[in-house]
CSV table of C-alpha atoms in Angstrom, one decimal:
chain,number,residue,atom,x,y,z
A,1,MET,CA,-64.5,-50.8,67.9
A,2,LYS,CA,-63.2,-48.5,69.9
A,3,PRO,CA,-61.9,-50.0,73.7
A,4,ARG,CA,-63.8,-48.4,76.1
A,5,GLU,CA,-61.2,-46.5,78.6
A,6,LEU,CA,-61.1,-46.4,82.3
A,7,PHE,CA,-58.0,-44.2,82.9
A,8,ARG,CA,-55.8,-41.9,80.4
A,9,PHE,CA,-52.4,-42.4,81.4
A,10,ASP,CA,-49.8,-39.3,80.8
A,11,PRO,CA,-47.5,-40.1,78.4
A,12,ARG,CA,-44.7,-39.3,80.7
A,13,THR,CA,-45.8,-42.0,83.2
A,14,ILE,CA,-45.5,-44.4,80.2
A,15,LEU,CA,-42.4,-43.4,79.3
A,16,LEU,CA,-40.9,-43.5,82.5
A,17,VAL,CA,-42.6,-46.9,83.8
A,18,ILE,CA,-40.8,-48.7,80.9
A,19,VAL,CA,-37.4,-47.2,82.2
A,20,ALA,CA,-38.5,-48.4,85.4
A,21,LEU,CA,-39.3,-51.9,84.4
A,22,ASN,CA,-35.9,-51.9,81.8
A,23,ILE,CA,-34.1,-51.2,84.9
A,24,VAL,CA,-35.7,-54.0,87.0
A,25,MET,CA,-36.1,-56.9,84.0
A,26,PHE,CA,-32.6,-56.0,82.9
A,27,SER,CA,-30.7,-57.6,86.1
A,28,ALA,CA,-31.2,-61.3,86.7
A,29,GLY,CA,-32.3,-61.9,90.1
A,30,PHE,CA,-34.1,-64.6,91.8
A,31,THR,CA,-33.8,-63.9,96.2
A,32,GLU,CA,-37.4,-63.8,97.5
A,33,ILE,CA,-37.6,-60.2,97.0
A,34,GLU,CA,-36.3,-59.8,93.6
A,35,ALA,CA,-39.0,-62.4,93.1
A,36,ILE,CA,-42.0,-60.2,94.4
A,37,VAL,CA,-40.7,-56.7,92.8
A,38,ARG,CA,-40.4,-59.2,89.0
A,39,ALA,CA,-44.4,-60.0,89.7
A,40,ILE,CA,-45.3,-56.7,91.0
A,41,PHE,CA,-43.6,-55.5,87.6
A,42,THR,CA,-44.9,-58.1,85.0
A,43,ALA,CA,-48.5,-57.0,86.5
A,44,ILE,CA,-48.0,-53.4,85.6
A,45,PRO,CA,-48.4,-53.5,82.3
A,46,ALA,CA,-51.7,-55.8,82.7
A,47,VAL,CA,-53.1,-53.8,85.0
A,48,MET,CA,-52.6,-50.9,82.6
A,49,ALA,CA,-53.9,-52.8,79.7
A,50,ILE,CA,-57.3,-52.9,81.1
A,51,GLY,CA,-56.9,-49.3,82.5
A,52,VAL,CA,-56.6,-48.5,78.4
A,53,GLY,CA,-59.4,-50.4,77.8
A,54,ARG,CA,-57.8,-53.7,76.2
A,55,LEU,CA,-59.2,-56.4,78.6
A,56,TRP,CA,-58.5,-59.4,76.4
A,57,PRO,CA,-55.1,-58.9,75.1
A,58,ALA,CA,-53.9,-57.9,79.2
A,59,MET,CA,-55.5,-61.6,80.1
A,60,TRP,CA,-53.8,-63.7,77.0
A,61,TYR,CA,-50.7,-61.6,78.2
A,62,LEU,CA,-51.2,-62.6,82.3
A,63,ILE,CA,-51.4,-66.3,81.3
A,64,ILE,CA,-48.8,-66.7,78.6
A,65,CYS,CA,-46.3,-65.1,81.9
A,66,THR,CA,-48.1,-67.3,84.5
A,67,GLY,CA,-47.4,-70.1,82.1
A,68,ALA,CA,-43.8,-69.5,82.0
A,69,ILE,CA,-43.0,-68.3,85.9
A,70,VAL,CA,-44.2,-72.0,86.5
A,71,THR,CA,-42.6,-73.4,83.9
A,72,GLU,CA,-39.5,-72.0,84.8
A,73,GLN,CA,-39.6,-72.8,88.4
A,74,LEU,CA,-40.7,-76.4,87.8
A,75,LEU,CA,-37.8,-77.2,85.7
A,76,LEU,CA,-34.9,-75.5,87.9
A,77,ALA,CA,-36.5,-76.9,90.9
A,78,SER,CA,-36.3,-80.8,89.2
A,79,ASP,CA,-32.9,-81.9,87.8
A,80,VAL,CA,-33.5,-82.2,84.1
A,81,GLY,CA,-31.1,-81.9,81.7
A,82,GLY,CA,-31.4,-81.6,77.6
A,83,VAL,CA,-34.5,-80.5,76.4
A,84,GLY,CA,-35.5,-79.7,80.2
A,85,THR,CA,-32.5,-76.6,80.0
A,86,LEU,CA,-33.3,-75.3,76.3
A,87,LEU,CA,-37.1,-75.1,78.0
A,88,ALA,CA,-35.8,-73.5,81.0
A,89,GLY,CA,-33.6,-71.0,79.2
A,90,LEU,CA,-36.7,-70.2,76.8
A,91,ALA,CA,-39.5,-69.6,79.7
A,92,SER,CA,-36.8,-67.3,81.7
A,93,LEU,CA,-36.4,-65.1,78.1
A,94,THR,CA,-40.5,-65.0,77.9
A,95,THR,CA,-41.0,-64.1,81.5
A,96,ARG,CA,-37.9,-61.2,81.3
A,97,LEU,CA,-39.1,-60.1,77.7
A,98,ALA,CA,-42.6,-60.0,77.5
A,99,PRO,CA,-43.7,-57.6,80.2
A,100,CYS,CA,-41.7,-55.1,78.0
A,101,PHE,CA,-42.5,-56.4,74.6
A,102,PHE,CA,-46.6,-56.2,76.3
A,103,LEU,CA,-45.7,-52.5,77.8
A,104,ALA,CA,-44.6,-51.2,74.4
A,105,TYR,CA,-47.8,-52.6,73.3
A,106,VAL,CA,-50.0,-50.8,75.6
A,107,ALA,CA,-47.4,-47.4,74.5
A,108,VAL,CA,-48.8,-47.5,71.0
A,109,VAL,CA,-52.2,-48.1,71.3
A,110,SER,CA,-52.8,-45.7,74.2
A,111,ILE,CA,-50.8,-42.9,73.3
A,112,ARG,CA,-51.7,-40.0,71.4
A,113,SER,CA,-49.1,-38.3,68.7
A,114,GLY,CA,-50.0,-34.7,69.9
A,115,GLU,CA,-50.0,-35.5,74.1
A,116,LEU,CA,-46.4,-37.3,72.8
A,117,MET,CA,-45.0,-34.8,71.3
A,118,ALA,CA,-45.8,-32.2,73.9
A,119,ALA,CA,-44.7,-34.3,76.4
A,120,LEU,CA,-41.7,-34.6,74.7
A,121,GLU,CA,-41.2,-31.2,74.5
A,122,GLN,CA,-41.9,-30.3,77.9
A,123,TRP,CA,-39.0,-32.8,78.2
A,124,ARG,CA,-36.6,-30.7,76.3
A,125,VAL,CA,-35.6,-33.6,73.7
A,126,PRO,CA,-34.7,-32.3,70.6
A,127,ARG,CA,-37.1,-32.1,67.5
A,128,HIS,CA,-34.5,-34.7,66.0
A,129,ILE,CA,-35.5,-37.3,68.1
A,130,VAL,CA,-39.1,-36.0,69.0
A,131,ILE,CA,-40.5,-35.6,65.2
A,132,PRO,CA,-39.3,-39.2,63.6
A,133,LEU,CA,-40.2,-40.7,67.6
A,134,THR,CA,-43.9,-39.4,67.0
A,135,VAL,CA,-44.0,-40.7,63.1
A,136,ILE,CA,-42.8,-44.3,64.8
A,137,PHE,CA,-45.5,-44.7,67.2
A,138,ARG,CA,-47.8,-43.0,64.6
A,139,PHE,CA,-47.4,-45.9,62.2
A,140,ILE,CA,-46.4,-49.2,63.9
A,141,PRO,CA,-50.4,-49.5,63.8
A,142,THR,CA,-50.7,-48.1,60.5
A,143,VAL,CA,-48.2,-50.9,58.9
A,144,ARG,CA,-49.4,-53.7,61.5
A,145,GLU,CA,-52.9,-53.3,59.5
A,146,GLU,CA,-51.2,-52.9,56.4
A,147,LEU,CA,-49.0,-56.0,56.6
A,148,MET,CA,-52.4,-57.9,57.5
A,149,ALA,CA,-54.3,-56.7,54.6
A,150,ILE,CA,-51.3,-57.3,52.1
A,151,SER,CA,-50.4,-60.9,53.7
A,152,VAL,CA,-54.1,-62.0,53.6
A,153,ALA,CA,-54.2,-60.2,49.6
A,154,MET,CA,-50.7,-62.1,48.5
A,155,THR,CA,-52.0,-65.9,50.1
A,156,ALA,CA,-55.1,-65.4,48.3
A,157,ARG,CA,-53.5,-65.2,45.1
A,158,GLY,CA,-51.0,-68.2,46.4
A,159,PHE,CA,-47.8,-66.3,47.4
A,160,SER,CA,-47.9,-68.1,50.6
A,161,LEU,CA,-44.6,-69.4,52.7
A,162,TYR,CA,-44.9,-72.8,51.1
A,163,GLN,CA,-46.1,-72.4,47.5
A,164,VAL,CA,-43.0,-69.8,46.9
A,165,GLY,CA,-40.4,-70.2,49.3
A,166,PRO,CA,-38.9,-67.9,52.0
A,167,GLY,CA,-37.4,-65.7,49.3
A,168,GLN,CA,-40.2,-64.5,47.3
A,169,TRP,CA,-42.4,-65.0,50.6
A,170,ILE,CA,-40.8,-61.9,52.2
A,171,GLU,CA,-40.2,-60.1,48.6
A,172,TYR,CA,-44.3,-60.4,47.8
A,173,ARG,CA,-44.8,-58.6,51.2
A,174,LEU,CA,-41.9,-56.7,52.0
A,175,VAL,CA,-42.2,-54.4,48.6
A,176,PRO,CA,-46.0,-53.5,49.0
A,177,LEU,CA,-45.7,-52.3,52.3
A,178,MET,CA,-43.2,-50.4,51.7
A,179,ILE,CA,-45.0,-48.7,48.4
A,180,SER,CA,-48.2,-47.8,50.3
A,181,THR,CA,-46.4,-47.2,53.6
A,182,VAL,CA,-44.2,-44.5,51.7
A,183,LYS,CA,-46.7,-43.1,49.8
A,184,THR,CA,-48.6,-43.2,53.2
A,185,GLY,CA,-45.7,-41.6,54.8
A,186,GLU,CA,-45.6,-39.0,51.9
A,187,GLU,CA,-49.1,-37.6,52.0
A,188,LEU,CA,-49.0,-37.6,56.1
A,189,THR,CA,-45.6,-35.2,55.4
A,190,GLN,CA,-47.5,-32.7,53.3
A,191,ALA,CA,-50.3,-32.7,56.0
A,192,ALA,CA,-48.2,-32.5,59.0
A,193,LEU,CA,-46.4,-29.6,57.0
A,194,THR,CA,-49.4,-28.1,56.4
A,195,ARG,CA,-50.3,-28.1,60.2
A,196,ALA,CA,-47.4,-26.1,60.9
A,197,LEU,CA,-45.3,-29.0,62.3
A,198,GLY,CA,-41.8,-27.5,62.4
A,199,LYS,CA,-43.0,-24.6,63.0
A,200,PRO,CA,-40.4,-22.4,65.1
A,201,GLY,CA,-41.7,-21.0,68.3
A,202,PRO,CA,-43.9,-21.9,71.0
A,203,VAL,CA,-47.3,-24.0,69.5
A,204,GLU,CA,-51.0,-24.6,71.3
A,205,ARG,CA,-52.0,-28.4,71.6
A,206,ILE,CA,-55.3,-29.9,71.1
A,207,HIS,CA,-54.6,-32.1,73.9
A,208,GLU,CA,-52.4,-31.0,76.7
A,209,PRO,CA,-50.2,-34.1,78.4
A,210,THR,CA,-52.2,-33.9,82.0
A,211,PHE,CA,-51.1,-35.7,84.4
A,212,ARG,CA,-54.0,-37.6,87.5
A,213,TRP,CA,-54.2,-39.0,90.4
A,214,TYR,CA,-53.3,-42.5,88.7
A,215,ASP,CA,-50.0,-41.5,86.9
A,216,ALA,CA,-48.9,-40.9,90.6
A,217,VAL,CA,-50.4,-44.0,91.6
A,218,LEU,CA,-48.5,-45.7,89.4
A,219,LEU,CA,-45.1,-43.9,89.4
A,220,LEU,CA,-45.3,-44.2,92.8
A,221,VAL,CA,-46.0,-48.1,93.1
A,222,CYS,CA,-43.0,-48.0,90.5
A,223,ALA,CA,-40.9,-46.2,92.8
A,224,ILE,CA,-40.9,-48.1,95.7
A,225,GLY,CA,-40.4,-51.0,93.5
A,226,VAL,CA,-36.8,-50.0,91.9
A,227,VAL,CA,-36.0,-48.8,95.2
A,228,ILE,CA,-36.6,-52.1,96.5
A,229,TRP,CA,-34.6,-53.9,93.8
A,230,CYS,CA,-31.9,-51.4,94.7
A,231,VAL,CA,-31.7,-52.1,98.2
A,232,GLY,CA,-32.5,-56.4,98.5
B,1,MET,CA,-12.8,-30.5,48.1
B,2,GLN,CA,-13.1,-31.2,51.2
B,3,HIS,CA,-13.4,-27.5,51.8
B,4,SER,CA,-15.6,-26.7,48.9
B,5,ASP,CA,-18.0,-29.5,50.0
B,6,ALA,CA,-18.4,-27.1,53.0
B,7,ALA,CA,-18.5,-24.0,51.8
B,8,GLN,CA,-21.4,-25.8,49.4
B,9,GLN,CA,-23.6,-27.0,52.6
B,10,GLN,CA,-22.4,-23.5,54.4
B,11,HIS,CA,-24.4,-21.7,51.5
B,12,THR,CA,-27.3,-24.1,51.0
B,13,SER,CA,-28.5,-23.2,54.8
B,14,LEU,CA,-28.0,-19.4,54.0
B,15,LEU,CA,-30.2,-19.9,51.4
B,16,ARG,CA,-32.8,-22.0,53.4
B,17,HIS,CA,-32.3,-19.3,56.0
B,18,ALA,CA,-33.3,-16.8,53.4
B,19,THR,CA,-36.0,-18.0,52.3
B,20,THR,CA,-38.0,-20.0,55.5
B,21,PRO,CA,-37.3,-19.1,58.8
B,22,VAL,CA,-35.8,-21.9,60.3
B,23,HIS,CA,-35.5,-23.0,64.1
B,24,GLN,CA,-31.6,-21.8,65.5
B,25,GLU,CA,-31.1,-25.8,66.2
B,26,GLN,CA,-31.9,-26.7,62.4
B,27,VAL,CA,-29.1,-24.0,61.1
B,28,LEU,CA,-26.8,-26.0,63.6
B,29,PHE,CA,-27.9,-29.4,62.1
B,30,PRO,CA,-29.6,-28.8,58.8
B,31,VAL,CA,-32.1,-31.6,58.6
B,32,SER,CA,-35.6,-30.9,57.5
B,33,THR,CA,-38.9,-31.8,59.1
B,34,ARG,CA,-39.4,-33.9,56.1
B,35,ASP,CA,-36.4,-35.5,56.2
B,36,LEU,CA,-37.3,-36.2,59.9
B,37,ILE,CA,-40.1,-37.9,59.1
B,38,ASN,CA,-38.9,-40.0,56.6
B,39,ILE,CA,-36.8,-41.3,59.5
B,40,GLY,CA,-39.5,-41.8,61.1
B,41,ILE,CA,-40.9,-44.1,58.5
B,42,PHE,CA,-37.7,-45.9,57.8
B,43,THR,CA,-37.2,-46.5,61.1
B,44,VAL,CA,-40.5,-48.5,61.1
B,45,LEU,CA,-39.7,-50.5,57.5
B,46,TYR,CA,-36.7,-51.6,59.3
B,47,PHE,CA,-38.1,-53.0,62.1
B,48,VAL,CA,-40.8,-54.6,60.6
B,49,ALA,CA,-38.5,-56.2,58.5
B,50,VAL,CA,-36.9,-57.5,61.4
B,51,ALA,CA,-40.3,-58.8,62.5
B,52,ILE,CA,-40.8,-60.7,59.4
B,53,CYS,CA,-37.9,-62.8,59.7
B,54,GLY,CA,-38.2,-63.5,63.1
B,55,GLN,CA,-41.9,-64.9,61.9
B,56,LEU,CA,-40.2,-67.3,59.5
B,57,GLY,CA,-37.4,-68.4,62.2
B,58,ALA,CA,-40.3,-69.2,64.3
B,59,LEU,CA,-40.7,-71.4,61.5
B,60,ILE,CA,-38.0,-73.0,60.5
B,61,PRO,CA,-35.4,-73.7,63.3
B,62,LEU,CA,-32.0,-74.0,62.1
B,63,LEU,CA,-33.4,-69.8,60.8
B,64,GLN,CA,-32.3,-69.1,64.7
B,65,ILE,CA,-28.6,-69.7,64.4
B,66,LEU,CA,-28.1,-67.9,61.1
B,67,GLY,CA,-29.9,-65.1,62.1
B,68,PRO,CA,-26.8,-62.6,62.1
B,69,LEU,CA,-26.3,-63.7,58.9
B,70,TYR,CA,-30.2,-62.9,57.3
B,71,ILE,CA,-31.5,-60.4,59.6
B,72,PRO,CA,-29.5,-57.5,57.6
B,73,ILE,CA,-30.2,-59.2,53.9
B,74,ILE,CA,-34.0,-58.6,54.8
B,75,ALA,CA,-33.4,-55.1,56.2
B,76,GLY,CA,-31.3,-53.7,53.4
B,77,ILE,CA,-34.3,-53.8,51.9
B,78,PRO,CA,-35.9,-50.6,53.2
B,79,PHE,CA,-32.4,-49.1,53.9
B,80,ALA,CA,-31.3,-49.0,50.1
B,81,LEU,CA,-34.7,-47.0,49.8
B,82,PHE,CA,-34.0,-44.7,53.5
B,83,LEU,CA,-30.3,-43.9,51.0
B,84,THR,CA,-32.1,-42.9,48.1
B,85,ARG,CA,-33.5,-40.1,50.3
B,86,VAL,CA,-30.6,-39.6,53.1
B,87,HIS,CA,-28.6,-36.4,52.2
B,88,LYS,CA,-27.1,-35.0,54.6
B,89,PHE,CA,-25.8,-35.5,57.8
B,90,GLY,CA,-27.2,-36.8,60.6
B,91,MET,CA,-29.9,-38.8,59.0
B,92,ILE,CA,-28.5,-41.8,59.4
B,93,SER,CA,-27.0,-41.3,63.1
B,94,ILE,CA,-30.7,-40.3,64.1
B,95,MET,CA,-32.0,-43.7,62.1
B,96,GLY,CA,-29.5,-45.7,64.3
B,97,ILE,CA,-29.7,-44.2,67.4
B,98,LEU,CA,-33.8,-44.3,67.2
B,99,VAL,CA,-33.3,-48.1,66.2
B,100,GLY,CA,-31.3,-48.2,69.2
B,101,LEU,CA,-33.6,-46.6,71.6
B,102,LEU,CA,-37.1,-48.7,70.0
B,103,VAL,CA,-34.5,-52.0,71.1
B,104,LEU,CA,-34.3,-50.4,74.5
B,105,ALA,CA,-37.8,-49.6,74.8
B,106,THR,CA,-38.8,-53.1,74.2
B,107,GLY,CA,-36.1,-54.7,76.9
B,108,GLN,CA,-34.1,-56.3,75.1
B,109,ALA,CA,-30.4,-55.0,75.6
B,110,TYR,CA,-28.8,-51.7,76.0
B,111,TRP,CA,-26.2,-52.1,74.1
B,112,VAL,CA,-28.1,-51.9,70.9
B,113,ALA,CA,-28.5,-48.5,72.4
B,114,VAL,CA,-24.5,-48.0,73.7
B,115,PHE,CA,-23.5,-49.8,70.1
B,116,ALA,CA,-25.4,-47.0,67.9
B,117,LEU,CA,-24.4,-43.7,70.1
B,118,VAL,CA,-20.9,-44.7,68.9
B,119,LEU,CA,-21.5,-46.5,65.6
B,120,ALA,CA,-24.7,-44.8,63.9
B,121,PRO,CA,-22.3,-41.1,63.0
B,122,LEU,CA,-19.6,-43.7,62.0
B,123,ALA,CA,-21.7,-45.3,59.7
B,124,ASP,CA,-22.9,-41.5,58.7
B,125,TRP,CA,-19.6,-40.3,58.2
B,126,ILE,CA,-18.6,-43.2,55.9
B,127,ALA,CA,-21.5,-42.5,53.8
B,128,LYS,CA,-21.0,-38.6,53.8
B,129,THR,CA,-17.3,-39.2,52.5
B,130,GLY,CA,-18.8,-40.6,49.7
B,131,SER,CA,-21.2,-37.8,49.6
B,132,TYR,CA,-24.4,-40.3,50.0
B,133,GLN,CA,-23.9,-41.6,46.0
B,134,ALA,CA,-20.5,-43.6,46.0
B,135,TRP,CA,-22.1,-47.3,46.5
B,136,GLY,CA,-18.9,-48.5,48.1
B,137,ARG,CA,-18.9,-46.1,50.8
B,138,LEU,CA,-22.5,-46.7,51.3
B,139,VAL,CA,-21.9,-50.9,51.7
B,140,ALA,CA,-19.5,-50.1,54.5
B,141,SER,CA,-21.3,-47.6,55.9
B,142,TYR,CA,-24.2,-50.1,56.3
B,143,ALA,CA,-22.1,-52.6,57.4
B,144,VAL,CA,-20.4,-50.3,60.4
B,145,LEU,CA,-24.1,-49.6,60.9
B,146,SER,CA,-25.3,-53.2,61.1
B,147,ILE,CA,-22.9,-54.0,63.9
B,148,MET,CA,-24.5,-52.7,66.4
B,149,LEU,CA,-27.2,-55.9,66.4
B,150,ILE,CA,-24.5,-57.7,68.0
B,151,GLY,CA,-26.0,-55.5,70.7
B,152,THR,CA,-28.7,-58.0,71.2
B,153,VAL,CA,-26.5,-61.4,71.6
B,154,VAL,CA,-24.3,-59.7,74.9
B,155,PRO,CA,-26.6,-60.2,77.0
B,156,LEU,CA,-27.9,-63.5,76.1
B,157,PHE,CA,-24.3,-64.3,77.1
B,158,PHE,CA,-24.3,-63.1,80.4
B,159,VAL,CA,-27.5,-64.2,81.0
B,160,ARG,CA,-26.2,-67.9,80.2
B,161,GLU,CA,-23.6,-67.3,82.3
B,162,ALA,CA,-25.5,-66.2,85.4
B,163,PHE,CA,-27.9,-69.1,84.2
B,164,LEU,CA,-24.9,-71.5,84.1
B,165,SER,CA,-23.4,-70.6,87.3
B,166,ARG,CA,-26.8,-71.1,88.8
B,167,LEU,CA,-27.1,-74.4,87.4
B,168,SER,CA,-23.4,-75.5,88.6
B,169,GLN,CA,-24.6,-74.9,92.4
B,170,ARG,CA,-26.9,-78.2,91.5
B,171,LYS,CA,-24.8,-80.0,89.0
B,172,ASP,CA,-21.3,-81.1,88.8
B,173,PRO,CA,-19.0,-79.3,87.3
B,174,ALA,CA,-18.1,-81.1,84.4
B,175,TRP,CA,-21.7,-81.6,83.0
B,176,VAL,CA,-21.4,-77.4,83.0
B,177,GLU,CA,-18.2,-77.6,80.9
B,178,THR,CA,-20.0,-79.3,78.0
B,179,ILE,CA,-23.0,-77.1,78.1
B,180,ILE,CA,-20.1,-74.4,77.7
B,181,SER,CA,-18.0,-76.1,74.9
B,182,LEU,CA,-21.7,-76.7,73.0
B,183,THR,CA,-21.9,-72.9,72.8
B,184,PRO,CA,-18.4,-71.6,73.3
B,185,GLN,CA,-17.2,-68.0,73.5
B,186,TRP,CA,-16.0,-67.6,69.7
B,187,MET,CA,-19.4,-67.6,68.9
B,188,PHE,CA,-19.7,-63.9,69.5
B,189,ALA,CA,-16.9,-63.5,66.6
B,190,VAL,CA,-18.5,-66.0,64.0
B,191,MET,CA,-21.6,-63.9,64.5
B,192,LEU,CA,-20.1,-60.7,64.0
B,193,VAL,CA,-18.9,-61.6,60.8
B,194,MET,CA,-22.0,-62.7,59.4
B,195,LEU,CA,-23.7,-59.9,60.6
B,196,VAL,CA,-21.2,-57.8,58.0
B,197,VAL,CA,-21.3,-60.7,55.3
B,198,GLY,CA,-25.0,-60.3,55.5
B,199,SER,CA,-24.8,-56.6,55.3
B,200,ILE,CA,-23.0,-56.7,52.6
B,201,ILE,CA,-25.7,-59.1,50.7
B,202,GLY,CA,-28.7,-57.1,52.3
B,203,MET,CA,-27.4,-54.0,50.4
B,204,TYR,CA,-27.1,-55.7,46.9
B,205,VAL,CA,-30.3,-57.5,47.1
B,206,GLY,CA,-32.0,-53.9,48.3
B,207,ARG,CA,-30.3,-52.4,45.4
B,208,ALA,CA,-32.2,-55.0,43.1
B,209,ILE,CA,-35.3,-55.2,44.1
B,210,LEU,CA,-35.1,-51.3,44.7
B,211,ARG,CA,-34.1,-51.6,40.3
B,212,LYS,CA,-36.9,-54.3,39.8
B,213,HIS,CA,-39.8,-52.7,41.8
B,214,PHE,CA,-39.0,-49.0,43.7
B,215,VAL,CA,-37.8,-47.5,41.0
B,216,ARG,CA,-40.9,-48.5,38.5
B,217,ALA,CA,-42.8,-47.7,40.8
B,218,GLY,CA,-41.6,-44.2,41.0
B,219,ILE,CA,-40.6,-44.2,44.6
B,220,ALA,CA,-36.6,-44.4,44.5
């Protein structure tokens, strides 16, 4: 079932939001204004996910983030040692990493390969980076599906972690996954070469990336956030 | 030897130029589209291997600390298979830089990307001196490439210090001292050694798996 999209973001917008989010999340600030900016940037991936029609993942993400932020604040305010400190560290790591991971998820589910290639070529990224990067975007969902199917099959055949131990457990998941991925990759290569991937000169594309008003709004919010971050 | 190698490479690139029209860049840096697609696929597999490790680490807490040791071992399996596809300078470099970019995009550590810019071409060059065949050079190459993963720990050390300095405003210094002594700075060096040892073991494991499964399946 394909989720219904409200917005189709320009891949360039998504890449720029990733950059902005990373700038903000890397610095460890805890003043009043920095907390507000961080809250805004935590919300942005959720808004984008809802925009591309992924309502439930966005809800789960918001629940996890809120939980982590509350835990962090509560534990830092009170004097708890040992386990409390460890838990606070874990919570603060979650508040920092979860937005980036979730944004990566949004990017993978919403960017079309053709659009990404066109966008990166407009930025004059060399094709030595463009082609592998597009393949990565194209393959992450495939590999995830394959891995889940293989996992189910192997568990059904009695290769679960508690029955065979970690060594075999990994071997019996990674090896079939690699074989199927490499085979798929070979077919993809044939298909791509047939469709003149790597052809010299300009190419025409079915999906041209288009910059729309919501891209502008999103980038404006990010820009304001980063500026406040730098000033504050 | 070096000269004939260069001449050979020029020869093949000239041949390629004669048979198929190629990009200007491609002549300067001869990696074909097929190679580029392979790089993408194996970068994903390398990532997934590390992700499976993470899943295992979440189940068994002891594995969390041993991360730098076992992650390169598991990641060695896709890397060993990748090396059977590598035959030109640039492939390992691009893969390393892409891994750095992906780690950067998932917001874990920009240090990985910085290290990748230096270490990936170095690893590539080491493998090239053995013309991507000599086993010892390939192992050394993988060990050098794996060192870039130490970048994920660098900011953790930084974040910890910021965390501790914030704590010391509320707690007495003696308490903070105990925390620092419990997680000492030399752990960083230990992790580096673990990475190198792990990647050497990883290449041997990778080769064993390659012989056991992939050669038989006809994809190695």
